[in-house]
Short mmCIF file of C-alpha atoms in Angstrom, two decimals:
data_model
loop_
_atom_site.label_atom_id
_atom_site.label_comp_id
_atom_site.label_asym_id
_atom_site.label_seq_id
_atom_site.Cartn_x
_atom_site.Cartn_y
_atom_site.Cartn_z
CA MET A 1 -115.75 -63.94 46.37
CA THR A 2 -117.22 -62.14 43.02
CA LYS A 3 -115.11 -59.42 40.95
CA TYR A 4 -118.35 -58.04 39.80
CA ASP A 5 -122.04 -57.59 40.83
CA VAL A 6 -123.38 -57.51 37.49
CA LEU A 7 -122.44 -58.50 34.16
CA THR A 8 -124.51 -57.26 31.20
CA ILE A 9 -124.90 -58.19 27.61
CA GLY A 10 -126.24 -56.62 24.88
CA ASN A 11 -126.15 -54.69 22.02
CA ALA A 12 -123.54 -51.72 21.92
CA ILE A 13 -125.53 -48.75 20.03
CA VAL A 14 -124.99 -45.12 20.16
CA ASP A 15 -128.26 -43.20 20.42
CA ILE A 16 -129.09 -40.38 18.42
CA ILE A 17 -131.54 -38.46 20.33
CA ALA A 18 -134.25 -35.49 18.47
CA ARG A 19 -137.23 -34.34 19.87
CA CYS A 20 -140.56 -34.67 17.12
CA ASP A 21 -144.16 -34.61 16.93
CA ASP A 22 -146.64 -37.30 16.46
CA GLY A 23 -147.26 -36.09 12.88
CA PHE A 24 -143.20 -36.73 12.10
CA LEU A 25 -143.53 -40.53 13.05
CA SER A 26 -146.91 -40.98 10.67
CA GLU A 27 -145.23 -39.20 7.78
CA ASN A 28 -142.10 -41.55 8.08
CA GLY A 29 -144.08 -44.85 8.90
CA ILE A 30 -142.12 -45.07 12.45
CA ILE A 31 -144.35 -47.33 14.80
CA LYS A 32 -144.35 -45.06 18.15
CA GLY A 33 -143.19 -46.30 21.10
CA ALA A 34 -141.32 -49.62 19.64
CA MET A 35 -137.88 -50.43 18.33
CA ASN A 36 -137.93 -50.85 14.71
CA LEU A 37 -135.10 -52.42 13.43
CA ILE A 38 -133.76 -50.44 10.14
CA ASP A 39 -130.93 -51.27 7.28
CA ALA A 40 -128.12 -48.74 6.47
CA ASP A 41 -130.20 -47.28 3.78
CA ARG A 42 -133.18 -46.13 5.97
CA ALA A 43 -130.81 -45.13 8.65
CA GLU A 44 -128.93 -42.26 6.70
CA LEU A 45 -132.38 -41.44 5.40
CA LEU A 46 -134.02 -40.91 9.12
CA TYR A 47 -130.71 -38.86 9.94
CA SER A 48 -131.18 -36.63 7.25
CA ARG A 49 -134.74 -35.84 7.94
CA MET A 50 -133.90 -35.16 12.09
CA GLY A 51 -133.94 -32.39 14.03
CA PRO A 52 -131.17 -31.37 16.34
CA ALA A 53 -130.32 -34.02 18.04
CA VAL A 54 -128.21 -35.20 21.05
CA GLU A 55 -125.63 -38.13 20.76
CA ALA A 56 -125.45 -40.90 23.63
CA SER A 57 -124.22 -43.86 24.19
CA GLY A 58 -126.86 -46.21 24.88
CA GLY A 59 -127.78 -50.07 24.21
CA SER A 60 -130.19 -51.62 26.99
CA ALA A 61 -127.73 -53.46 28.40
CA GLY A 62 -125.21 -51.01 28.48
CA ASN A 63 -127.79 -48.51 30.07
CA THR A 64 -128.27 -51.10 32.83
CA ALA A 65 -124.10 -51.90 33.36
CA ALA A 66 -124.03 -47.72 33.50
CA GLY A 67 -126.80 -47.90 36.16
CA VAL A 68 -125.38 -50.87 38.36
CA ALA A 69 -122.04 -48.39 38.43
CA SER A 70 -123.76 -45.02 39.24
CA LEU A 71 -125.14 -46.65 42.10
CA GLY A 72 -121.78 -48.07 43.52
CA GLY A 73 -122.07 -51.45 42.39
CA ARG A 74 -119.28 -53.44 40.39
CA ALA A 75 -120.48 -53.65 36.74
CA ALA A 76 -119.54 -55.35 33.78
CA TYR A 77 -120.23 -55.40 30.16
CA PHE A 78 -120.04 -57.38 26.54
CA GLY A 79 -120.95 -55.98 23.52
CA LYS A 80 -119.80 -55.59 19.90
CA THR A 81 -118.43 -52.31 18.47
CA THR A 82 -116.11 -51.32 15.46
CA ASN A 83 -113.28 -49.34 15.64
CA ASP A 84 -114.79 -46.24 14.20
CA GLN A 85 -115.75 -42.42 15.84
CA LEU A 86 -119.13 -44.09 17.10
CA GLY A 87 -117.62 -47.26 18.81
CA GLU A 88 -114.85 -45.06 20.27
CA ILE A 89 -117.61 -42.45 21.82
CA PHE A 90 -119.57 -46.11 23.19
CA ALA A 91 -116.10 -47.78 24.73
CA HIS A 92 -115.36 -44.21 26.24
CA ASP A 93 -118.47 -43.34 27.66
CA ILE A 94 -119.04 -46.85 29.21
CA ARG A 95 -115.55 -47.25 30.99
CA ALA A 96 -115.93 -43.39 32.12
CA GLN A 97 -119.18 -44.66 34.32
CA GLY A 98 -116.54 -47.19 35.85
CA VAL A 99 -117.89 -50.05 34.18
CA TYR A 100 -115.62 -53.12 32.71
CA PHE A 101 -115.47 -53.34 28.82
CA GLN A 102 -113.30 -55.33 26.81
CA THR A 103 -115.04 -56.81 24.04
CA ARG A 104 -112.61 -56.92 20.99
CA PRO A 105 -114.06 -54.60 18.58
CA LEU A 106 -114.04 -55.11 14.85
CA GLU A 107 -111.75 -53.44 12.74
CA THR A 108 -113.76 -51.94 9.59
CA VAL A 109 -117.16 -53.01 9.25
CA PRO A 110 -120.10 -53.28 9.70
CA PRO A 111 -120.00 -49.92 11.24
CA THR A 112 -120.90 -49.22 15.14
CA ALA A 113 -124.64 -49.81 15.56
CA ARG A 114 -126.48 -46.48 16.00
CA SER A 115 -130.25 -45.97 16.83
CA MET A 116 -132.81 -42.79 15.76
CA ILE A 117 -134.74 -42.25 18.58
CA PHE A 118 -137.60 -39.54 18.30
CA VAL A 119 -139.05 -38.47 21.65
CA THR A 120 -142.90 -36.83 21.13
CA GLU A 121 -144.39 -34.32 23.55
CA ASP A 122 -145.25 -36.65 25.65
CA GLY A 123 -142.24 -37.99 26.50
CA GLU A 124 -142.49 -41.46 24.50
CA ARG A 125 -139.78 -42.53 22.46
CA SER A 126 -139.75 -44.52 19.31
CA MET A 127 -136.37 -45.68 18.36
CA ASN A 128 -135.06 -47.00 14.65
CA THR A 129 -132.11 -49.26 14.99
CA TYR A 130 -129.52 -49.81 12.70
CA LEU A 131 -127.09 -52.93 14.20
CA GLY A 132 -124.52 -52.41 12.45
CA ALA A 133 -121.59 -54.88 14.25
CA CYS A 134 -123.73 -55.86 16.96
CA VAL A 135 -124.91 -58.68 14.56
CA GLU A 136 -121.39 -59.97 14.90
CA LEU A 137 -121.44 -60.64 18.68
CA GLY A 138 -120.83 -64.38 19.04
CA PRO A 139 -119.40 -66.97 21.83
CA GLU A 140 -115.80 -65.85 20.84
CA ASP A 141 -116.79 -62.63 22.72
CA VAL A 142 -117.83 -64.29 26.07
CA GLU A 143 -115.15 -63.63 28.50
CA ALA A 144 -115.52 -67.04 30.92
CA ASP A 145 -113.65 -65.35 33.45
CA VAL A 146 -115.67 -62.30 33.82
CA VAL A 147 -119.12 -64.32 33.89
CA ALA A 148 -117.83 -66.83 36.32
CA GLN A 149 -116.75 -63.95 38.91
CA SER A 150 -120.58 -61.96 38.64
CA LYS A 151 -123.29 -62.70 40.76
CA VAL A 152 -125.90 -61.90 38.01
CA THR A 153 -125.55 -61.93 34.13
CA TYR A 154 -128.08 -60.37 32.74
CA PHE A 155 -129.11 -59.90 29.04
CA GLU A 156 -131.19 -58.18 26.55
CA GLY A 157 -134.39 -59.73 24.70
CA TYR A 158 -133.05 -57.66 21.49
CA LEU A 159 -129.91 -59.94 21.35
CA TRP A 160 -132.50 -62.32 19.76
CA ASP A 161 -132.22 -60.33 16.46
CA PRO A 162 -128.84 -61.16 15.62
CA PRO A 163 -128.38 -64.86 15.40
CA ARG A 164 -124.96 -65.49 17.07
CA ALA A 165 -125.50 -63.64 19.85
CA LYS A 166 -127.90 -66.96 20.80
CA ASP A 167 -124.92 -68.77 21.05
CA ALA A 168 -123.04 -66.31 23.40
CA ILE A 169 -125.88 -65.98 25.38
CA ARG A 170 -126.22 -69.58 26.09
CA GLU A 171 -122.78 -70.35 26.57
CA ALA A 172 -122.70 -67.40 29.33
CA ALA A 173 -125.49 -68.82 30.57
CA LYS A 174 -123.71 -72.35 30.83
CA ILE A 175 -120.76 -70.80 32.73
CA ALA A 176 -122.98 -68.72 34.86
CA HIS A 177 -124.36 -71.66 36.24
CA GLU A 178 -121.41 -74.19 36.36
CA ASN A 179 -119.72 -71.12 38.91
CA GLY A 180 -123.29 -71.04 41.18
CA ARG A 181 -124.65 -67.47 39.50
CA GLU A 182 -127.54 -66.39 38.44
CA THR A 183 -128.87 -65.28 35.04
CA ALA A 184 -131.35 -62.36 34.11
CA MET A 185 -133.06 -61.18 31.09
CA THR A 186 -135.13 -58.44 29.94
CA LEU A 187 -138.04 -59.27 27.19
CA SER A 188 -136.90 -55.65 25.80
CA ASP A 189 -140.29 -54.95 24.29
CA SER A 190 -143.98 -56.24 23.39
CA PHE A 191 -142.76 -56.34 19.49
CA CYS A 192 -139.78 -58.32 20.59
CA VAL A 193 -141.77 -60.93 22.55
CA HIS A 194 -144.24 -61.58 19.70
CA ARG A 195 -140.91 -62.39 17.45
CA TYR A 196 -139.47 -64.98 19.96
CA ARG A 197 -142.20 -65.89 22.39
CA ASP A 198 -141.72 -69.29 21.99
CA GLU A 199 -138.08 -69.10 22.66
CA PHE A 200 -138.16 -66.54 25.88
CA LEU A 201 -140.57 -69.54 27.30
CA GLU A 202 -138.05 -71.86 26.46
CA LEU A 203 -135.12 -70.24 28.01
CA MET A 204 -137.45 -69.43 31.57
CA ARG A 205 -138.70 -72.76 31.61
CA SER A 206 -135.56 -74.88 31.02
CA GLY A 207 -133.85 -72.97 33.72
CA THR A 208 -131.60 -70.95 31.22
CA VAL A 209 -132.49 -67.71 32.77
CA ASP A 210 -133.85 -67.12 36.37
CA ILE A 211 -134.97 -63.44 36.77
CA VAL A 212 -136.75 -61.93 34.15
CA PHE A 213 -137.76 -58.46 33.84
CA ALA A 214 -140.84 -56.83 31.64
CA ASN A 215 -143.21 -54.38 31.21
CA LYS A 216 -146.92 -54.53 31.81
CA GLN A 217 -147.64 -55.23 28.16
CA GLU A 218 -144.40 -57.67 27.78
CA ALA A 219 -145.83 -59.55 30.26
CA LEU A 220 -149.24 -59.87 28.58
CA ALA A 221 -147.76 -60.57 25.07
CA LEU A 222 -145.57 -63.40 26.69
CA TYR A 223 -148.33 -65.21 27.77
CA GLU A 224 -151.19 -63.80 25.15
CA THR A 225 -153.63 -62.39 27.40
CA GLU A 226 -155.12 -59.55 28.66
CA ASP A 227 -155.11 -60.81 31.99
CA PHE A 228 -152.30 -59.23 34.09
CA ASP A 229 -152.70 -61.04 36.96
CA LEU A 230 -152.75 -64.60 34.95
CA ALA A 231 -149.64 -63.34 33.46
CA LEU A 232 -148.12 -62.45 36.66
CA GLU A 233 -149.19 -66.25 38.13
CA LYS A 234 -147.75 -67.69 34.99
CA LEU A 235 -144.85 -65.70 35.16
CA SER A 236 -144.45 -67.00 39.15
CA LYS A 237 -144.21 -70.73 37.99
CA ASP A 238 -141.88 -70.02 34.74
CA CYS A 239 -138.97 -68.02 36.66
CA LYS A 240 -137.09 -67.81 39.54
CA LEU A 241 -138.29 -64.09 40.26
CA ALA A 242 -139.48 -61.76 37.95
CA ALA A 243 -140.04 -57.97 38.09
CA VAL A 244 -142.78 -56.09 36.27
CA THR A 245 -142.76 -52.15 35.93
CA LEU A 246 -146.30 -50.55 35.54
CA SER A 247 -145.45 -47.09 34.35
CA GLU A 248 -146.90 -44.65 36.54
CA GLU A 249 -147.93 -47.45 38.97
CA GLY A 250 -144.40 -48.75 40.21
CA SER A 251 -143.54 -52.05 39.32
CA VAL A 252 -144.42 -55.69 41.44
CA VAL A 253 -142.43 -58.26 41.98
CA VAL A 254 -143.27 -61.96 41.79
CA ARG A 255 -141.30 -64.85 43.86
CA GLY A 256 -143.16 -68.20 43.93
CA THR A 257 -146.54 -67.10 46.04
CA GLU A 258 -144.97 -63.81 47.36
CA ARG A 259 -146.22 -60.40 45.33
CA VAL A 260 -144.00 -57.08 46.31
CA ARG A 261 -145.73 -53.96 44.85
CA VAL A 262 -144.27 -50.80 45.02
CA GLY A 263 -145.66 -46.85 43.85
CA ALA A 264 -143.57 -45.15 41.35
CA THR A 265 -141.30 -42.87 41.99
CA PRO A 266 -142.94 -38.90 42.38
CA LEU A 267 -141.92 -37.12 38.76
CA ALA A 268 -141.56 -33.48 38.35
CA GLN A 269 -142.05 -33.72 34.68
CA VAL A 270 -141.47 -36.81 32.27
CA VAL A 271 -138.58 -35.62 29.45
CA ASP A 272 -137.86 -38.38 27.60
CA THR A 273 -138.56 -42.38 28.86
CA THR A 274 -135.43 -43.49 26.93
CA GLY A 275 -133.58 -45.71 29.16
CA ALA A 276 -136.39 -46.55 31.88
CA GLY A 277 -136.43 -49.93 31.93
CA ASP A 278 -133.02 -50.36 31.71
CA LEU A 279 -132.65 -48.34 34.84
CA TYR A 280 -134.90 -50.17 36.76
CA ALA A 281 -133.32 -53.04 36.04
CA ALA A 282 -130.18 -51.39 36.81
CA GLY A 283 -131.96 -50.56 40.26
CA PHE A 284 -133.36 -53.81 41.17
CA LEU A 285 -129.79 -55.54 40.26
CA TYR A 286 -127.77 -53.32 42.60
CA GLY A 287 -130.20 -53.81 45.31
CA TYR A 288 -130.78 -57.68 44.84
CA THR A 289 -126.68 -58.30 44.07
CA THR A 290 -126.11 -56.43 47.43
CA GLY A 291 -128.84 -58.34 49.57
CA ARG A 292 -131.37 -55.73 49.75
CA SER A 293 -135.03 -57.03 50.70
CA LEU A 294 -137.19 -57.54 47.16
CA GLU A 295 -139.27 -54.35 48.53
CA ASP A 296 -136.15 -52.27 48.54
CA CYS A 297 -134.95 -53.53 44.97
CA SER A 298 -138.00 -52.21 43.56
CA LYS A 299 -137.95 -49.11 45.38
CA LEU A 300 -134.01 -48.20 43.94
CA GLY A 301 -135.56 -50.08 40.38
CA ASN A 302 -138.11 -46.83 40.78
CA LEU A 303 -135.60 -44.31 41.99
CA ALA A 304 -133.31 -44.86 38.95
CA ALA A 305 -135.80 -45.05 36.18
CA GLY A 306 -137.31 -42.11 37.70
CA ILE A 307 -134.09 -40.20 37.49
CA VAL A 308 -133.58 -41.21 33.87
CA ILE A 309 -136.84 -40.19 32.69
CA GLY A 310 -136.71 -36.55 33.79
CA GLN A 311 -133.57 -35.90 31.47
CA ILE A 312 -132.62 -36.66 27.91
CA GLY A 313 -130.68 -39.77 27.29
CA PRO A 314 -130.79 -42.87 28.50
CA ARG A 315 -127.82 -43.24 31.12
CA PRO A 316 -127.74 -41.20 34.64
CA MET A 317 -126.16 -37.82 34.27
CA VAL A 318 -126.08 -37.19 38.24
CA SER A 319 -125.11 -39.94 40.87
CA LEU A 320 -127.66 -42.57 41.37
CA ALA A 321 -126.04 -43.40 44.68
CA GLY A 322 -126.11 -39.79 46.05
CA ALA A 323 -129.78 -40.06 44.73
CA ALA A 324 -130.34 -43.12 46.87
CA ARG A 325 -129.09 -41.83 50.05
CA GLN A 326 -131.22 -38.58 50.06
CA ALA A 327 -133.98 -41.33 49.42
CA GLU A 328 -132.23 -43.41 52.25
CA LEU A 329 -132.09 -46.28 50.18
CA ALA A 330 -128.19 -46.38 50.33
#
C-alpha cells in the first residue's frame, strides 16, 4: 500500500503575474518565453515597473502537485520557503489544494522565492525568478517515509540551479528505488537543458530517473538536434518512459518501440500558458499512478493543460476531477 500517488519536489515560488507587450520585454532585457534567474535587486526593479498584477502560488512542481490533487489523486510536496508573508501564502495555498506539505521553513533570510511573470498578448509567459529560500533546499528536507510511500517521486529540472537541491534529489531517488517506486523529472525549459544537458542525460542513463517530461524544444535541445524523430528515438533508449508535449498538436509518449500520439484539447482562448507543462505532467501522472492506459494518461494531461491555459495563473481554478468526468476520463 502507498500513502501518496505522486510526491513532487521543486522550487517553492509565489508568482506575480502581469500583462505586457513585446516592447516592454525588449526595453527591460527580458528573454521572451524563458525562465530568467535574477537577483534581489533586479526583482525589486522589475516589480516596480510591473502593471497591475495577480499573486498566485506557483513553482513548477508545486503546480503539478496541485493538479494531481485537483484530479482526486493523493499528492505530497517538498519545497523550501521562509517564515514571511509570501511563505505563508505558499503554504496556505498548496495545503488548501489538499497537498501534504510540511517542509520546515527558514526563520528569516533569504526570503521566500518569487517570480515576476510577464504575459504577452499571445499568451506566452516570460518568467523572472528570484530563488530566495529555494537555494536552501537540501537532503535534510527529504522526508524518507513520504518518499517511500509515494508511487512516483517527481522533480523539476529547475532544481539543478540551486546546488544543494541536487543532493536532495539524488537522496530521494535512492530511497524511492530502494522501496520499489519510480522517479520522474521535467526538463523545465530549453535554457535549463542547455545549462545541464550532460547531467540530465546522466540522470536518465544511470536509471536515477525513470520517466521524463519535456516539450518539443526541450527534447531537441537535450540531443542537440533539429530532427524530432531522432530525439524521440534517443529518448526511448535513455529512459523507461517519456512524454513530450507539442503545443497545439497535443503530445506524444514513447516507451521502448511504442509511440502514442494524442491531439490537444480544443481551446476557446489561450489566456496564459503559465503552468501548461506542469498541469500536463499532473494529468499524466495521475493517470499513470491509477493504472490508466498511456493514451488516457496523455488525454488527462492534455485536458489539465488546456484548462490552465484558459485562465490566469498556474493552478486550476476549477475541479479537474469534474472536468475529467465530463470528458469521460474519470
